[in-house]
Every structure is written in C-alpha cells, then in structure tokens.
Tab-separated table of C-alpha atoms and ligand atoms in Angstrom:
chain	number	residue	atom	x	y	z
A	16	MET	CA	-7.280	14.222	-10.256
A	17	ALA	CA	-8.082	11.047	-8.516
A	18	ILE	CA	-7.019	9.194	-5.494
A	19	LEU	CA	-5.447	5.675	-6.111
A	20	VAL	CA	-6.604	3.247	-3.301
A	21	THR	CA	-4.402	0.027	-3.229
A	22	GLY	CA	-6.267	-2.748	-1.430
A	23	GLY	CA	-9.500	-0.891	-1.813
A	24	ALA	CA	-11.771	-3.981	-1.988
A	25	GLY	CA	-10.394	-5.093	1.650
A	26	TYR	CA	-11.856	-4.386	5.037
A	27	THR	CA	-10.402	-1.116	5.777
A	28	GLY	CA	-10.235	-0.210	1.965
A	29	SER	CA	-13.855	-0.617	1.363
A	30	HIS	CA	-14.802	1.671	4.184
A	31	THR	CA	-12.161	4.083	3.133
A	32	CYS	CA	-13.612	4.176	-0.273
A	33	VAL	CA	-16.935	4.938	0.999
A	34	GLU	CA	-15.473	7.987	3.069
A	35	LEU	CA	-13.475	9.128	0.209
A	36	LEU	CA	-16.595	9.172	-2.083
A	37	ALA	CA	-18.641	10.833	0.594
A	38	ALA	CA	-16.047	13.696	1.024
A	39	GLY	CA	-16.117	14.148	-2.984
A	40	TYR	CA	-13.016	12.440	-4.056
A	41	GLU	CA	-12.634	10.738	-7.342
A	42	ILE	CA	-11.141	7.295	-6.531
A	43	ILE	CA	-9.442	4.475	-8.619
A	44	VAL	CA	-9.249	1.103	-6.815
A	45	LEU	CA	-6.460	-1.598	-7.276
A	46	ASP	CA	-6.787	-4.921	-5.690
A	47	ASN	CA	-5.534	-8.458	-6.393
A	48	PHE	CA	-8.494	-9.782	-4.684
A	49	SER	CA	-6.136	-12.333	-2.944
A	50	ASN	CA	-8.185	-11.753	0.204
A	51	SER	CA	-10.897	-9.784	-0.702
A	52	LYS	CA	-13.970	-9.741	-3.304
A	53	PRO	CA	-14.989	-7.445	-6.072
A	54	GLU	CA	-18.469	-7.727	-4.470
A	55	SER	CA	-17.483	-5.339	-1.820
A	56	LEU	CA	-16.606	-2.757	-4.357
A	57	ASN	CA	-20.050	-3.337	-5.957
A	58	ARG	CA	-21.599	-2.497	-2.655
A	59	VAL	CA	-19.458	0.553	-2.232
A	60	LYS	CA	-20.977	1.893	-5.486
A	61	GLU	CA	-24.561	0.963	-4.291
A	62	LEU	CA	-24.094	2.823	-0.942
A	63	THR	CA	-22.471	5.816	-2.201
A	64	GLU	CA	-24.403	5.961	-5.602
A	65	LYS	CA	-21.101	6.881	-7.132
A	66	ASP	CA	-19.135	4.955	-9.848
A	67	PHE	CA	-15.407	4.488	-9.964
A	68	PRO	CA	-13.109	2.166	-11.938
A	69	TYR	CA	-11.410	-0.909	-10.326
A	70	TYR	CA	-8.706	-3.083	-11.566
A	71	LYS	CA	-7.626	-6.673	-10.648
A	72	VAL	CA	-4.009	-5.671	-10.464
A	73	ASP	CA	-1.048	-7.120	-8.256
A	74	LEU	CA	1.590	-4.381	-7.163
A	75	LEU	CA	4.228	-6.836	-8.203
A	76	ASP	CA	2.892	-6.509	-11.785
A	77	ARG	CA	4.814	-3.269	-12.554
A	78	ARG	CA	3.456	-3.211	-16.279
A	79	SER	CA	-0.136	-3.310	-15.281
A	80	LEU	CA	0.568	-0.783	-12.412
A	81	ARG	CA	2.251	1.648	-15.022
A	82	ASP	CA	-0.935	1.201	-17.228
A	83	VAL	CA	-3.130	2.441	-14.431
A	84	PHE	CA	-0.753	5.480	-13.807
A	85	SER	CA	-0.798	6.180	-17.765
A	86	ASN	CA	-4.519	5.918	-18.027
A	87	HIS	CA	-5.632	8.127	-14.968
A	88	PRO	CA	-4.267	11.580	-13.519
A	89	ILE	CA	-3.492	10.440	-9.973
A	90	GLU	CA	-2.898	13.030	-7.127
A	91	ALA	CA	-2.264	10.496	-4.174
A	92	VAL	CA	-2.061	7.013	-3.146
A	93	ILE	CA	-3.649	5.491	-0.172
A	94	HIS	CA	-1.683	2.297	0.080
A	95	LEU	CA	-3.505	-0.550	1.952
A	96	ALA	CA	-2.657	-3.442	-0.210
A	97	GLY	CA	-0.897	-6.048	1.989
A	98	LEU	CA	-0.922	-9.457	3.436
A	99	LYS	CA	-1.887	-9.162	7.087
A	100	ALA	CA	-2.021	-12.487	9.024
A	101	VAL	CA	0.402	-12.710	11.761
A	102	GLY	CA	0.332	-16.425	12.002
A	103	GLU	CA	0.436	-17.105	8.270
A	104	SER	CA	3.520	-14.658	8.082
A	105	THR	CA	5.503	-16.879	10.433
A	106	SER	CA	4.939	-19.914	8.212
A	107	LEU	CA	5.250	-17.959	4.914
A	108	PRO	CA	7.897	-15.218	5.570
A	109	LEU	CA	9.263	-15.075	1.968
A	110	HIS	CA	5.718	-14.706	0.664
A	111	TYR	CA	5.071	-11.710	3.081
A	112	TYR	CA	8.330	-9.960	2.533
A	113	HIS	CA	7.952	-10.268	-1.176
A	114	ASN	CA	4.245	-9.165	-1.417
A	115	ASN	CA	4.485	-6.456	1.180
A	116	ILE	CA	7.875	-4.956	0.591
A	117	THR	CA	8.599	-5.550	-3.111
A	118	GLY	CA	4.977	-4.507	-3.835
A	119	THR	CA	5.509	-1.407	-2.038
A	120	LEU	CA	8.976	-0.726	-3.618
A	121	ILE	CA	7.370	-1.097	-7.139
A	122	LEU	CA	4.521	0.947	-6.156
A	123	CYS	CA	6.819	3.750	-4.936
A	124	ASP	CA	8.926	3.491	-8.157
A	125	VAL	CA	6.050	3.846	-10.423
A	126	MET	CA	4.537	6.704	-8.273
A	127	LYS	CA	7.982	8.479	-8.787
A	128	GLU	CA	8.069	7.836	-12.354
A	129	TYR	CA	4.669	9.535	-12.665
A	130	GLY	CA	5.657	12.373	-10.338
A	131	VAL	CA	3.036	11.217	-7.806
A	132	LYS	CA	4.602	11.765	-4.362
A	133	ASN	CA	1.600	12.046	-1.869
A	134	MET	CA	0.991	8.581	0.105
A	135	VAL	CA	-1.020	7.533	3.075
A	136	PHE	CA	0.200	4.249	4.307
A	137	SER	CA	-1.551	1.633	6.184
A	138	SER	CA	0.687	0.731	9.090
A	139	SER	CA	-0.088	-0.809	12.185
A	140	ALA	CA	0.330	-0.580	16.063
A	141	THR	CA	2.261	-3.801	15.692
A	142	VAL	CA	5.178	-1.556	15.103
A	143	TYR	CA	5.560	-0.946	18.537
A	144	GLY	CA	6.441	-4.467	19.191
A	145	MET	CA	5.982	-5.327	23.097
A	146	PRO	CA	5.355	-1.708	24.406
A	147	GLU	CA	6.787	-1.071	27.842
A	148	ARG	CA	3.784	0.959	28.923
A	149	VAL	CA	0.469	2.542	27.673
A	150	PRO	CA	-0.863	4.688	26.396
A	151	ILE	CA	1.401	4.301	23.404
A	152	SER	CA	2.530	7.455	21.623
A	153	GLU	CA	4.290	7.717	18.291
A	154	ASP	CA	7.707	8.369	19.642
A	155	PHE	CA	7.826	4.956	21.424
A	156	PRO	CA	10.772	2.588	20.329
A	157	LEU	CA	9.681	0.629	17.410
A	158	SER	CA	10.223	-3.206	16.804
A	159	ALA	CA	8.507	-6.366	15.642
A	160	THR	CA	7.980	-9.732	16.692
A	161	ASN	CA	7.088	-11.449	13.473
A	162	PRO	CA	7.487	-11.027	9.787
A	163	TYR	CA	4.056	-9.426	9.116
A	164	GLY	CA	4.989	-6.756	11.775
A	165	ARG	CA	8.540	-6.556	10.229
A	166	THR	CA	7.010	-5.770	6.773
A	167	LYS	CA	5.071	-2.949	8.320
A	168	LEU	CA	8.170	-1.590	10.265
A	169	MET	CA	10.494	-1.912	7.170
A	170	ILE	CA	7.953	-0.224	4.948
A	171	GLU	CA	7.874	2.614	7.258
A	172	GLU	CA	11.684	2.874	7.231
A	173	ILE	CA	11.757	2.830	3.518
A	174	LEU	CA	9.072	5.528	3.366
A	175	CYS	CA	11.187	7.575	5.635
A	176	ASP	CA	14.172	7.072	3.479
A	177	LEU	CA	12.459	8.061	0.464
A	178	PHE	CA	11.564	11.481	2.116
A	179	VAL	CA	15.143	11.820	3.438
A	180	ALA	CA	16.194	11.468	-0.289
A	181	ASP	CA	13.530	13.753	-1.924
A	182	SER	CA	11.760	16.162	0.374
A	183	SER	CA	8.947	16.768	-2.159
A	184	TRP	CA	7.316	13.353	-1.041
A	185	SER	CA	4.706	13.782	1.605
A	186	ILE	CA	3.741	10.723	3.630
A	187	SER	CA	1.508	9.744	6.514
A	188	LEU	CA	2.039	6.315	8.122
A	189	LEU	CA	-1.294	5.302	10.003
A	190	ARG	CA	-0.703	2.961	12.665
A	191	TYR	CA	-4.047	1.232	13.319
A	192	PHE	CA	-4.990	-0.215	16.546
A	193	ASN	CA	-7.726	-2.865	16.430
A	194	PRO	CA	-10.375	-2.151	13.817
A	195	ILE	CA	-13.785	-3.767	14.147
A	196	GLY	CA	-17.339	-2.744	13.274
A	197	ALA	CA	-18.791	-2.220	9.783
A	198	HIS	CA	-20.660	0.161	7.794
A	199	GLU	CA	-23.855	0.933	9.729
A	200	SER	CA	-25.777	-0.146	6.645
A	201	GLY	CA	-24.512	-3.724	7.289
A	202	ARG	CA	-23.635	-3.883	3.383
A	203	ILE	CA	-19.794	-3.738	3.761
A	204	GLY	CA	-17.784	-5.378	6.600
A	205	GLU	CA	-15.104	-7.773	7.475
A	206	ASP	CA	-15.002	-10.963	5.546
A	207	PRO	CA	-12.096	-13.090	6.581
A	208	SER	CA	-11.263	-16.155	4.802
A	209	GLY	CA	-11.364	-19.420	6.959
A	210	ILE	CA	-11.391	-19.411	10.505
A	211	PRO	CA	-10.913	-15.922	11.993
A	212	SER	CA	-7.690	-15.286	13.852
A	213	ASN	CA	-8.828	-11.905	15.066
A	214	LEU	CA	-11.242	-11.549	18.201
A	215	MET	CA	-14.214	-9.736	16.719
A	216	PRO	CA	-14.858	-11.759	13.682
A	217	PHE	CA	-14.614	-14.909	15.907
A	218	ILE	CA	-17.108	-13.579	18.138
A	219	THR	CA	-19.747	-12.734	15.475
A	220	GLN	CA	-19.124	-16.172	13.966
A	221	VAL	CA	-19.886	-17.869	17.193
A	222	ALA	CA	-22.853	-15.691	17.509
A	223	VAL	CA	-24.179	-16.491	13.968
A	224	GLY	CA	-23.597	-20.351	14.717
A	225	LYS	CA	-20.923	-20.950	12.395
A	226	LEU	CA	-18.380	-21.640	15.376
A	227	ASN	CA	-19.044	-23.332	18.535
A	228	GLU	CA	-17.264	-21.469	21.030
A	229	LEU	CA	-14.753	-18.598	21.392
A	230	LEU	CA	-11.318	-19.314	22.880
A	231	VAL	CA	-10.095	-16.786	25.204
A	232	PHE	CA	-6.352	-16.773	25.053
A	233	GLY	CA	-5.101	-16.266	28.747
A	234	ASN	CA	-6.749	-14.802	31.938
A	235	ASP	CA	-3.469	-14.287	33.945
A	236	TYR	CA	-2.412	-11.166	32.422
A	237	PRO	CA	-2.000	-8.005	34.661
A	238	THR	CA	-5.152	-6.438	33.596
A	239	VAL	CA	-8.477	-5.673	34.780
A	240	ASP	CA	-9.853	-9.181	34.620
A	241	GLY	CA	-6.737	-11.052	33.449
A	242	SER	CA	-7.815	-11.292	29.677
A	243	GLY	CA	-5.674	-9.075	27.092
A	244	VAL	CA	-6.587	-5.404	26.655
A	245	ARG	CA	-6.812	-3.753	23.403
A	246	ASP	CA	-7.802	-0.425	21.649
A	247	TYR	CA	-10.660	-1.342	19.357
A	248	ILE	CA	-11.493	1.268	16.997
A	249	HIS	CA	-14.661	1.588	14.524
A	250	VAL	CA	-13.590	0.900	11.023
A	251	VAL	CA	-15.680	3.994	9.828
A	252	ASP	CA	-13.659	6.203	12.313
A	253	LEU	CA	-10.483	4.528	10.894
A	254	ALA	CA	-11.518	5.226	7.272
A	255	GLN	CA	-12.316	8.853	8.177
A	256	GLY	CA	-8.765	9.021	9.488
A	257	HIS	CA	-7.524	8.214	6.137
A	258	VAL	CA	-9.435	11.096	4.525
A	259	LYS	CA	-7.956	13.392	7.193
A	260	ALA	CA	-4.542	12.025	6.395
A	261	LEU	CA	-4.924	12.389	2.699
A	262	GLU	CA	-5.811	16.116	3.175
A	263	ARG	CA	-2.611	16.353	5.064
A	264	VAL	CA	-0.531	14.795	2.580
A	265	MET	CA	-2.005	16.994	-0.216
A	266	SER	CA	-1.446	20.083	1.591
A	267	SER	CA	2.099	19.727	3.163
A	268	LYS	CA	5.503	17.892	2.769
A	269	GLY	CA	6.940	15.599	5.146
A	270	VAL	CA	6.768	11.996	6.754
A	271	ASP	CA	4.745	11.661	9.743
A	272	ALA	CA	3.367	8.741	11.710
A	273	PHE	CA	-0.094	8.902	13.366
A	274	ASN	CA	-1.826	6.508	15.924
A	275	LEU	CA	-5.467	5.698	14.916
A	276	GLY	CA	-6.870	4.432	18.103
A	277	THR	CA	-9.521	5.424	20.621
A	278	GLY	CA	-7.197	5.784	23.647
A	279	THR	CA	-9.331	3.363	25.572
A	280	GLY	CA	-8.740	-0.314	26.067
A	281	TYR	CA	-11.160	-3.186	26.731
A	282	SER	CA	-10.393	-6.639	27.668
A	283	VAL	CA	-11.496	-9.856	25.891
A	284	LEU	CA	-13.973	-10.701	28.651
A	285	GLN	CA	-15.243	-7.035	28.400
A	286	MET	CA	-15.566	-7.295	24.640
A	287	ILE	CA	-17.692	-10.376	24.984
A	288	ALA	CA	-20.117	-8.791	27.518
A	289	ALA	CA	-20.127	-5.678	25.274
A	290	PHE	CA	-21.065	-7.818	22.361
A	291	GLU	CA	-23.676	-9.989	24.210
A	292	LYS	CA	-25.418	-6.801	25.394
A	293	ALA	CA	-25.465	-5.047	21.770
A	294	ALA	CA	-26.431	-8.268	20.042
A	295	ALA	CA	-28.559	-9.954	22.797
A	296	VAL	CA	-26.825	-13.279	21.908
A	297	LYS	CA	-24.931	-15.293	24.347
A	298	ILE	CA	-21.303	-16.263	23.510
A	299	PRO	CA	-20.127	-19.381	24.858
A	300	TYR	CA	-16.322	-19.334	25.646
A	301	LYS	CA	-13.535	-21.131	27.233
A	302	ILE	CA	-10.317	-19.807	28.890
A	303	VAL	CA	-7.274	-21.304	27.328
A	304	ALA	CA	-3.611	-20.738	27.450
A	305	ARG	CA	-2.126	-17.309	26.324
A	306	ARG	CA	-1.467	-16.968	22.422
A	307	PRO	CA	2.346	-16.838	21.861
A	308	GLY	CA	3.480	-13.353	20.904
A	309	ASP	CA	0.360	-11.496	22.408
A	310	VAL	CA	0.969	-8.387	24.671
A	311	ALA	CA	-0.867	-7.840	27.972
A	312	ILE	CA	-2.141	-4.412	27.226
A	313	CYS	CA	-2.147	-2.188	24.044
A	314	TYR	CA	-3.874	1.125	23.589
A	315	ALA	CA	-3.119	4.492	21.700
A	316	ASP	CA	-2.315	7.772	22.875
A	317	PRO	CA	-4.245	9.435	19.792
A	318	SER	CA	-3.511	13.070	20.681
A	319	LYS	CA	-1.229	13.697	17.859
A	320	ALA	CA	-3.869	12.682	15.258
A	321	LYS	CA	-6.211	14.953	17.062
A	322	LYS	CA	-3.851	17.823	17.050
A	323	GLU	CA	-2.216	17.508	13.598
A	324	LEU	CA	-4.969	15.671	11.545
A	325	ASP	CA	-7.921	17.111	13.469
A	326	TRP	CA	-9.414	13.589	13.729
A	327	MET	CA	-10.474	11.526	16.611
A	328	ALA	CA	-12.567	8.497	16.918
A	329	VAL	CA	-16.174	9.182	17.900
A	330	ARG	CA	-17.826	5.683	17.823
A	331	GLY	CA	-18.105	3.727	20.939
A	332	ILE	CA	-17.943	0.078	21.832
A	333	GLU	CA	-21.446	-0.259	21.769
A	334	GLU	CA	-21.779	0.966	18.074
A	335	MET	CA	-18.741	-1.229	17.151
A	336	CYS	CA	-20.499	-4.153	18.541
A	337	ARG	CA	-23.717	-3.587	17.143
A	338	ASP	CA	-22.214	-2.942	13.535
A	339	SER	CA	-19.954	-5.956	13.507
A	340	TRP	CA	-23.083	-7.883	14.401
A	341	SER	CA	-25.323	-6.374	11.896
A	342	TRP	CA	-23.005	-7.205	9.097
A	343	GLN	CA	-22.420	-10.695	10.254
A	344	LYS	CA	-26.252	-11.349	10.639
A	345	LYS	CA	-27.085	-10.008	7.223
A	346	ASN	CA	-23.933	-11.711	5.534
A	347	PRO	CA	-23.368	-14.938	7.387
A	348	ASP	CA	-21.107	-16.177	4.625
A	349	GLY	CA	-19.523	-12.708	3.956
A	350	TYR	CA	-19.595	-11.426	0.408
A	351	ASP	CA	-20.454	-15.059	-0.650
A	352	THR	CA	-23.795	-14.738	1.001
A	353	LYS	CA	-26.730	-15.445	-1.617
A	354	VAL	CA	-29.844	-13.981	-0.094
A	355	ILE	CA	-29.487	-11.051	1.977
A	356	SER	CA	-32.025	-9.898	4.497
A	357	LYS	CA	-32.365	-5.934	4.691
B	428	UFG	N1	-8.367	-13.155	21.268
B	428	UFG	C1	-8.877	-14.225	21.951
B	428	UFG	N2	-9.303	-15.215	21.307
B	428	UFG	C2	-9.424	-15.275	19.819
B	428	UFG	C3	-8.806	-14.096	19.202
B	428	UFG	C4	-8.243	-13.117	19.955
B	428	UFG	O1	-8.879	-14.275	23.232
B	428	UFG	O2	-10.008	-16.120	19.137
B	428	UFG	C5	-7.541	-12.212	22.094
B	428	UFG	C6	-6.092	-11.853	21.938
B	428	UFG	O3	-5.264	-12.790	22.749
B	428	UFG	C7	-6.021	-10.534	22.297
B	428	UFG	C8	-7.385	-9.828	21.842
B	428	UFG	O4	-8.199	-10.815	21.831
B	428	UFG	O5	-5.862	-10.235	23.644
B	428	UFG	C9	-7.357	-9.277	20.379
B	428	UFG	O6	-6.645	-10.168	19.531
B	428	UFG	P1	-6.635	-9.866	17.711
B	428	UFG	O7	-6.165	-11.261	17.268
B	428	UFG	O8	-8.090	-9.539	17.495
B	428	UFG	O9	-5.845	-8.646	17.696
B	428	UFG	P2	-4.375	-8.432	17.965
B	428	UFG	O10	-4.318	-7.155	18.966
B	428	UFG	O11	-3.620	-9.729	18.517
B	428	UFG	O12	-3.705	-7.923	16.589
B	428	UFG	C10	-4.084	-6.921	15.898
B	428	UFG	C11	-4.071	-7.125	14.290
B	428	UFG	C12	-2.614	-7.384	13.981
B	428	UFG	C13	-1.823	-6.138	14.568
B	428	UFG	C14	-2.032	-5.819	15.796
B	428	UFG	C15	-1.451	-4.693	16.358
B	428	UFG	O13	-4.684	-8.358	14.043
B	428	UFG	O14	-2.642	-7.405	12.496
B	428	UFG	O15	-3.506	-5.752	16.351
B	428	UFG	O16	-1.606	-4.132	17.626
B	428	UFG	F1	-0.572	-6.299	14.117
C-alpha cells in the first residue's frame, strides 16, 4: 500500500516526500507542475536513493486521477496541491476557487470511490484571519481575508462535513505557520517563480545578488522593533509533522486541526539579522509602508501537535537561515540552475 502525495513536487511536498521515504513509506506523487519542477522529484530520488512513480496530473482531470487510483493500491493521501499566492488570489479569485476547491472536491470524490478515506490536508495559519491575540491555538475563531485564505478555510469546512456525513473518514488539517529553510543537503528547497512575495526567498535572492534590496513592510507595528512578527518553521520539521499526522490518520478516525509552528515569533528585522549572521552576507533593506492585509504578530501555540501527534519543531532560526542560504547559493536559479556547486 502506498501514500499518494498531491503537489509532491512543491516546496513542502518535496521535503515531505523525503521524510516519508526515510520513514519507509512507499509513495506516489501527483503534480501538475504549474508552480514546481519535476527536477525536485529527481533530487528526492537522488537524496533518498529510493524510486517512486510520479505523474503529471491535474486534480481537475478526474479521469487521469481515477487511473492513478486504479493502478496503485493507495492507503492515504497527503493533499498539498493548490495555488498559494495571496496577492495573485485577489486578482484571480475564480482561478483559485476552481483550482483549490474543485480540485479537492474531485480528489475526495475519487478517494471515496476507491474506498480511501485517510487524508492529511495542507492548511494554513491564514485560517485564523486577523487573530486577536497570540499564541494562536486551534480553537481560535476562523476567518479569511483573501480568496486564497478562503479556499483553505472552505476546504477545512468541506472536510469536516465529509466526516460528519461518514465517520469512517480520518482527516488531519495541518495549519502551517511560515515554512522556511531547506533540506540540509541544499539539493531541494523553495523555488518561487518570479519575484518572491515571501520574506525568506526575498532575503536569499538579495543575498545572492538577484535582487537589490529588501523592502521591509512597516516598522510601526506594536512589536519588539515595529516590524511584523511571524512563526518561522523549518520545512524539514514541517515535513516530519506530515509523517506524524499520517500515522495518526491511519490509526484512528476523526477530523482534527493541528498548528505546525514553533511557538516562537521573530520580527522581520530579527530575521534579517539572523540571516546576516548565518550567511555572513549583508542584506540591504529599506523600510516602506505596511503591506495591506498583514497582521502585526502571528505565532502558534503548538502544544496540541506535541500532545496528540508527538511532534514538535526542533530546528532553530540559525539552522533555518543556514539551510535557506545553502539552497539558494547552490541553486541561484532554483531548479533551473545548470551547474551546481557541491
Ligand atoms: N515581509 C517584508 N518584506 C517582504 C516580504 C515580507 O517585510 O518582501 C514581511 C511581511 O510584512 C511579514 C513577514 O515579512 O511581516 C512575513 O511575510 P511573508 O509574506 O513571508 O509571510 P506571511 O506571514 O505574510 O504569509 C504566510 C504565507 C501565507 C499564509 C500566511 C499564514 O505566505 O500563504 O503565512 O499565516 F497564508
């Protein structure tokens, strides 16, 4: 029996595949490669010295999806496939709703048809909207401030409804905080297309000379130094959280949400300082206006995941910065980099 990983070629997906293979699982990967490259999967194979099938399949393509379920005995699905750019979702809401929500509906329908009812879903701390206080625990009120966030929230609700209708489903909703870092080998990592909208890939691209300076969005928040505070989590810790959640969905029934964060917040200016120290590179930056829609402070209470999944993030900020830098330095053009220094 195998684990199907949708969106397995992406940033979180590729790291999750490595951890699943390391834990001894057989995997099958689906990806439409709209925002990822098959090269990431070749590197997962190289790193783990394990082989697995992958298919270029879009979740909206029910027939191809059914073929995958017909050809492989699948025990559980880790569902990471989805569009994830907040800004883009505001200009392309229909595209986001169709891709993320319809894609998930078709996936669940096909899973049901083949009697596969175990799912780990890639959700986001975005479902907490503008939280009133921190740390954020799973029982906080949920809301969304943009179409991307609404897709995550709606999918969570759809999956809860699915369990209410049929209690033989077993679902974990993983609410990621801010994943950064890369596999310690520097062979897989985050490869955003175009100019990055997230902080860490922006910093690393400044460091490698692809961008001139970082724009710090606001220094007048009620935080330690006025810049926004987030809960950055090493992507390998995040990936290991998926393995723990998988064990849970395969051994019990129910639907449950878990925060995957460290429980510690760092400001943008603290992140710049930590990166400069880890990489020994200066990051030129300029303070500009706040980015609309940003919250001042967001960090997790990760105690539920510790208690119920036996998982906690163990990698610190130095490691996160070091590994982000190592990946960027070795792959200045991401997976398109032709010559890779070891
Ligand atoms: N920031 C800058 N300059 C930049 C980019 C970001 O100052 O060029 C700041 C932001 O204002 C924020 C912090 O860096 O204070 C982190 O910003 P990111 O864009 O990296 O991350 P966000 O917390 O805004 O968003 C992330 C994910 C979303 C997810 C959200 C959930 O990108 O998908 O966390 O909490 F919805």
